[in-house]
Amino acid sequence: MKHTEIALRRPVTTVVVFVALALTGLIASRLLPLEKFPDIEFPGIFVQIPYEGSTPEEVERLITRPVEEALATLSGVKRMSSRSNDNMAQIFLEFDWDQSMGAKGIEARAKVDGVRHQLPKDVRRVFVFTGSLGDQPVLQLRISSDRDLSDSYDMLDRILKRRIERVPGVSKVELHGVEPREVRILLQSDRLAAHGVSIDAVRNLLERSNFAVSAGRITDGGARFSVRPKGEFESTAQIANLVIDGANLRLGDVAEVSLRSPDREYGRHLDRSYAIGVSVSKTTGANMVEVTDRIMDEVQRIGELPQMQGIKIFDLDNQGDSVRESLADLLSAGLVGALLAIIVLYLFLRQISTTLIVTASVPFSLMITLGALYFADLSLNILTMMGLMLAVGMLVDNAVVVTESVFRHREKNPDDPVRATLTGVREVGLAVIAGTATTVIVFLPIMFGTKTDITVFLTHVAVTIIVALLASLLIAQTLVPMLAARVKVPPLATGGRAMKRLADTYVRALEWILGNPWKTFLGIFLTCVIGVLPIMPPLNLVKFDAFPQDSGRRLFMPYYIEGQHPLERVEASVNRIEEYLFANKEAFNIRSVYSYYDKGEASSTLLLTEDDEATLSTSEVVALIEKNLPKLAIGNPSFEFDQQGGGSGFSLQLSGDSTTRLNELGADLSRILEQVEGLEDVRSDADAGEREVQVQVDRVRAANAGLTSSDVAGAIAIAMRGQNLREFRDANGEIGVRLAFRESDKQTVEQLTELPLYTSRGERVTLGSVASFRLGRSPETIRRTDRQTAVVLTANLAEDFSLEKVKPVVEKLMAEFSLPPGYSWKFGRGFERNDETQQMMATNILLGIACIFLVMAALFESLLFPFAIILGSIVFSVLGVFLFFAATGTTFSFMASIGIMILIGVVVNNGIVLVDHINNLRTSGLTRNKAIIEAGRDRLRPILMTVATTILGLTPLAVGTTQVGGDGPPYFPMARAIIGGLAFSTVVSLLVVPALYAYFDSLSQWTAKLMRTVRQEPFVAKH
């Protein structure tokens, strides 16, 4: 223990070093960026290809399938899914977490560019996105007003958007619900026919007439000039005056040319008023809380401008406030836990100076950890704060053990405090190092094993805990001994009267255990039986659900609109639901309602009052709302619940070739699944399809007229959906240009049949002469998974039901459900994620136990004694978790699994300290049984102190409802797992570990005796 000797020999240097480290951490705490989550790169690529005014089948055939085929050649693709609708193709690629998305994004763009020639010519843009958690908007604003803001894009862009973009730390600002104006060229079909003008001719002329090129350079008079022909339109009047034929016919004679706002295709409501959305993202590394505060200050100044009179700006989702509240909750819980731990330490130590020496390891360790986070370029977020919170109760463990040993030796050798202190530290030095190593080493499988979203997040928690514990170990072996050597030995260093009575009782129990090995073995067996009872099938007192269904104080209600409808009709349905909600606002505990709707989709988000103001629980609010929820003719609104930790909930996927057949199977299966107990609100993402007019081109008649099917389809596309042309530029920048027919010219099938087409010879024919028409249905969205068309059925889980509980019932039903050849089914991502998470956590826990075994085997130089601690501490700690969860009615979720992983590293510390002291006493000459009894008496108080501080440090989290990030999974399952397992294991292992030590020692001696008998060597008993 050279570092301990140096600390004792040079006290001023020791104090100065730790004060400097603490000051560094204090300064770092002001410089560390505050985030909700660390900037973790998400292992996915999102490809978006806009293609407005088409059909889902056309988008799937012309865009989605060719792009999927190209992207499928990328290496490492874990899952591919796509959505094709009438406006765009969306393709999502999921990779493993160990892949570099920067490189994969470049590869994906190259693959898409390689098939760009196969895509329709009027596909203008292809977007390839890769992202991280830091790219998510940090602030969502909503703008509402009594006046119409639909034409206010320029004003909001100039006054609001651009000013927020100039705020330091802001990277991107987007406006939603109001669009920039565009030049709309609306052709009049009757005038086109009257003047014999072809649609293609108009389009080609417009494209040729709006250009910007460089024509080279000329030299004149010794000066060099660039030559640039100007062919760009400078006003809408120039576009209208464009000559389109030899008879001096102008574009304005056959079309309406105007600068106007696009037709509104979606809308937003905030508390029943039409709202405009603003989303703000921050730059990488910027302090989220500071950025959002600066933005809100700027928004307040903007709201005072004369142009913004009568316009209200609300912050719907402020991540800065969420982070501030979440960190404050964690900080308050940590402070309360630390205060309780200090009180318990004082009750044990009965001396203020000694208590302060022990607790000094907490602030110094935390400050050192904050400094390490800063220099490691990490942020202070809910994950690192979670690590600090978990570490608080464990930071005094090493100091308690060292201080207890130091004072015991100082009592024996009062004349030489420095030598006694050094002897005390040396006695427990290896045990303390091993105990810290076992706590740290359980995180190695997480940090260096298979990467999933949970392990990536937990790595940030692990780094914080590891640094804090290593700092506490250094402090316990340097600063604490140096201070302990200079204070008076506390009175009754072995404890007060109550502690003495408890120690005497414990000694008598040990004597009985060592004298009655068979009865003790029976008691251990019965304790194990009691521990496993809560998870036995007949009782099932503990509910297992890796990702329980979340029902926080924010409810999401999709309307499940059937088919496409005019925007006004969808908005009327939204208004009806909102009127019902606001008529019962106080009864439903509603604070605010935000709704979004378009022609085929609508949803409302209900923000409920906070827990301290609530009169009803979330489940009671849901039941009350659903009781009299108005029925809608165009949809079926119902609540949808997320799963804690990002789980996907119940879902089932049907795959096959025909979208129509899949839709039929999905409808049949949803009716069957509605009968399954535990499943509620079963729904299919299949749809009946939108009614459409299907145009079948007669190739023979088209060829006789000098037309191809492609010519006909192109003319229909321009007339019906329109086509984007090259942008028009004015003083404010680029403005979109769109060519289409007037709405009045595309209202009926008769108008479509009269659509004029022109042959290469200039002859005019109508569409009806070369094509036939029939009414049919087309799906609104075509979904594909792994390049196969799919339909997904989803459902909410009833209370007290989990995925594991409904899974066998659904499997039995699907075995009886007949699928056509070529069609298949499988459980969705919720089940896969559930199984993957449970398998991953179980593997990491077993690997953690194996690592702990290696550390203890090296410490004890034995392969048997580590089993005494593993069986006596770890096994009973897990049983204690089940008993505690059964007693408190806590669901065993993935957060509880995280708690067990941390627990197994903590719970062995007591056994290590105890067994190491037994071995030391035996080395000094005591017999085994006397050494066990003496070690038990010496180590009882420090073990109880460390356990009490850890438990009390986590108590605020265990009894509270604090959630990860304020809206994530709650902390209490993890805290309760650690508390329940540690408490039960401590009580049991204080008796079981000595008994198992005696069993394994006897086994070791019997084996040695047997080997010596075989070798004819004398045997010397060690009793």
mmCIF file of N, CA, C and O in Angstrom, residues 147 179 250 286 308 316 417 434 481 574 635 702 777 845 850 857 884 895 930 941 1001:
data_model
loop_
_atom_site.group_PDB
_atom_site.id
_atom_site.type_symbol
_atom_site.label_atom_id
_atom_site.label_comp_id
_atom_site.label_asym_id
_atom_site.label_seq_id
_atom_site.Cartn_x
_atom_site.Cartn_y
_atom_site.Cartn_z
ATOM 1 N N ARG A 147 -56.900 35.327 -36.197
ATOM 2 C CA ARG A 147 -56.920 35.655 -37.629
ATOM 3 C C ARG A 147 -56.306 34.526 -38.454
ATOM 4 O O ARG A 147 -55.579 33.683 -37.930
ATOM 5 N N GLU A 179 -47.258 26.999 -45.664
ATOM 6 C CA GLU A 179 -46.310 26.683 -46.729
ATOM 7 C C GLU A 179 -45.940 27.940 -47.511
ATOM 8 O O GLU A 179 -46.720 28.896 -47.597
ATOM 9 N N ARG A 250 -50.555 33.382 -76.263
ATOM 10 C CA ARG A 250 -49.826 33.509 -75.002
ATOM 11 C C ARG A 250 -50.285 32.432 -74.012
ATOM 12 O O ARG A 250 -51.396 31.916 -74.083
ATOM 13 N N ALA A 286 -23.974 21.676 -28.106
ATOM 14 C CA ALA A 286 -24.529 22.835 -27.419
ATOM 15 C C ALA A 286 -25.301 22.392 -26.180
ATOM 16 O O ALA A 286 -25.878 21.304 -26.151
ATOM 17 N N MET A 308 -46.788 40.826 -34.572
ATOM 18 C CA MET A 308 -47.244 39.602 -33.911
ATOM 19 C C MET A 308 -48.411 39.850 -32.972
ATOM 20 O O MET A 308 -48.763 38.975 -32.171
ATOM 21 N N LEU A 316 -45.006 23.697 -26.728
ATOM 22 C CA LEU A 316 -45.715 22.429 -26.533
ATOM 23 C C LEU A 316 -44.805 21.379 -25.911
ATOM 24 O O LEU A 316 -45.222 20.610 -25.046
ATOM 25 N N PRO A 417 -0.406 5.742 16.103
ATOM 26 C CA PRO A 417 -1.582 5.817 15.219
ATOM 27 C C PRO A 417 -1.248 5.624 13.745
ATOM 28 O O PRO A 417 -2.026 5.047 13.001
ATOM 29 N N ALA A 434 -10.746 -5.827 -4.318
ATOM 30 C CA ALA A 434 -11.511 -6.898 -4.967
ATOM 31 C C ALA A 434 -12.997 -6.563 -4.985
ATOM 32 O O ALA A 434 -13.696 -6.824 -5.983
ATOM 33 N N PRO A 481 -7.602 7.321 5.311
ATOM 34 C CA PRO A 481 -6.650 6.907 6.340
ATOM 35 C C PRO A 481 -5.836 8.079 6.916
ATOM 36 O O PRO A 481 -5.559 8.119 8.113
ATOM 37 N N VAL A 574 -62.504 15.817 -36.087
ATOM 38 C CA VAL A 574 -61.580 16.223 -35.017
ATOM 39 C C VAL A 574 -62.264 17.222 -34.089
ATOM 40 O O VAL A 574 -62.153 17.128 -32.856
ATOM 41 N N GLY A 635 -64.205 6.999 -39.018
ATOM 42 C CA GLY A 635 -63.087 6.428 -38.276
ATOM 43 C C GLY A 635 -63.527 5.816 -36.962
ATOM 44 O O GLY A 635 -64.708 5.824 -36.601
ATOM 45 N N ALA A 702 -54.105 3.265 -79.462
ATOM 46 C CA ALA A 702 -53.113 4.304 -79.193
ATOM 47 C C ALA A 702 -52.031 4.296 -80.272
ATOM 48 O O ALA A 702 -51.608 5.352 -80.759
ATOM 49 N N ARG A 777 -60.646 0.085 -56.447
ATOM 50 C CA ARG A 777 -60.071 0.570 -55.194
ATOM 51 C C ARG A 777 -58.560 0.349 -55.201
ATOM 52 O O ARG A 777 -58.067 -0.628 -55.748
ATOM 53 N N ILE A 845 -25.579 -11.078 -17.376
ATOM 54 C CA ILE A 845 -25.552 -11.377 -15.946
ATOM 55 C C ILE A 845 -24.665 -12.591 -15.677
ATOM 56 O O ILE A 845 -23.844 -12.597 -14.750
ATOM 57 N N ALA A 850 -19.353 -14.779 -13.966
ATOM 58 C CA ALA A 850 -18.091 -15.444 -14.309
ATOM 59 C C ALA A 850 -16.901 -14.523 -14.044
ATOM 60 O O ALA A 850 -15.864 -14.961 -13.511
ATOM 61 N N ALA A 857 -11.432 -15.744 -7.214
ATOM 62 C CA ALA A 857 -10.486 -16.864 -7.261
ATOM 63 C C ALA A 857 -9.047 -16.355 -7.148
ATOM 64 O O ALA A 857 -8.211 -16.954 -6.457
ATOM 65 N N PHE A 884 -39.256 -9.515 -2.802
ATOM 66 C CA PHE A 884 -39.574 -8.091 -2.623
ATOM 67 C C PHE A 884 -40.562 -7.616 -3.683
ATOM 68 O O PHE A 884 -41.472 -6.836 -3.391
ATOM 69 N N MET A 895 -35.813 -2.768 -16.567
ATOM 70 C CA MET A 895 -35.144 -1.944 -15.560
ATOM 71 C C MET A 895 -34.786 -2.781 -14.338
ATOM 72 O O MET A 895 -33.748 -2.554 -13.698
ATOM 73 N N LYS A 930 -13.126 -20.855 14.943
ATOM 74 C CA LYS A 930 -12.871 -19.641 15.714
ATOM 75 C C LYS A 930 -12.657 -18.443 14.782
ATOM 76 O O LYS A 930 -13.078 -17.324 15.086
ATOM 77 N N ARG A 941 -20.540 -5.000 11.888
ATOM 78 C CA ARG A 941 -20.920 -3.592 11.840
ATOM 79 C C ARG A 941 -20.596 -2.937 10.492
ATOM 80 O O ARG A 941 -21.466 -2.273 9.910
ATOM 81 N N ASP A 1001 -14.631 -25.768 2.760
ATOM 82 C CA ASP A 1001 -13.337 -26.016 3.384
ATOM 83 C C ASP A 1001 -13.197 -27.482 3.779
ATOM 84 O O ASP A 1001 -12.127 -28.090 3.592
#
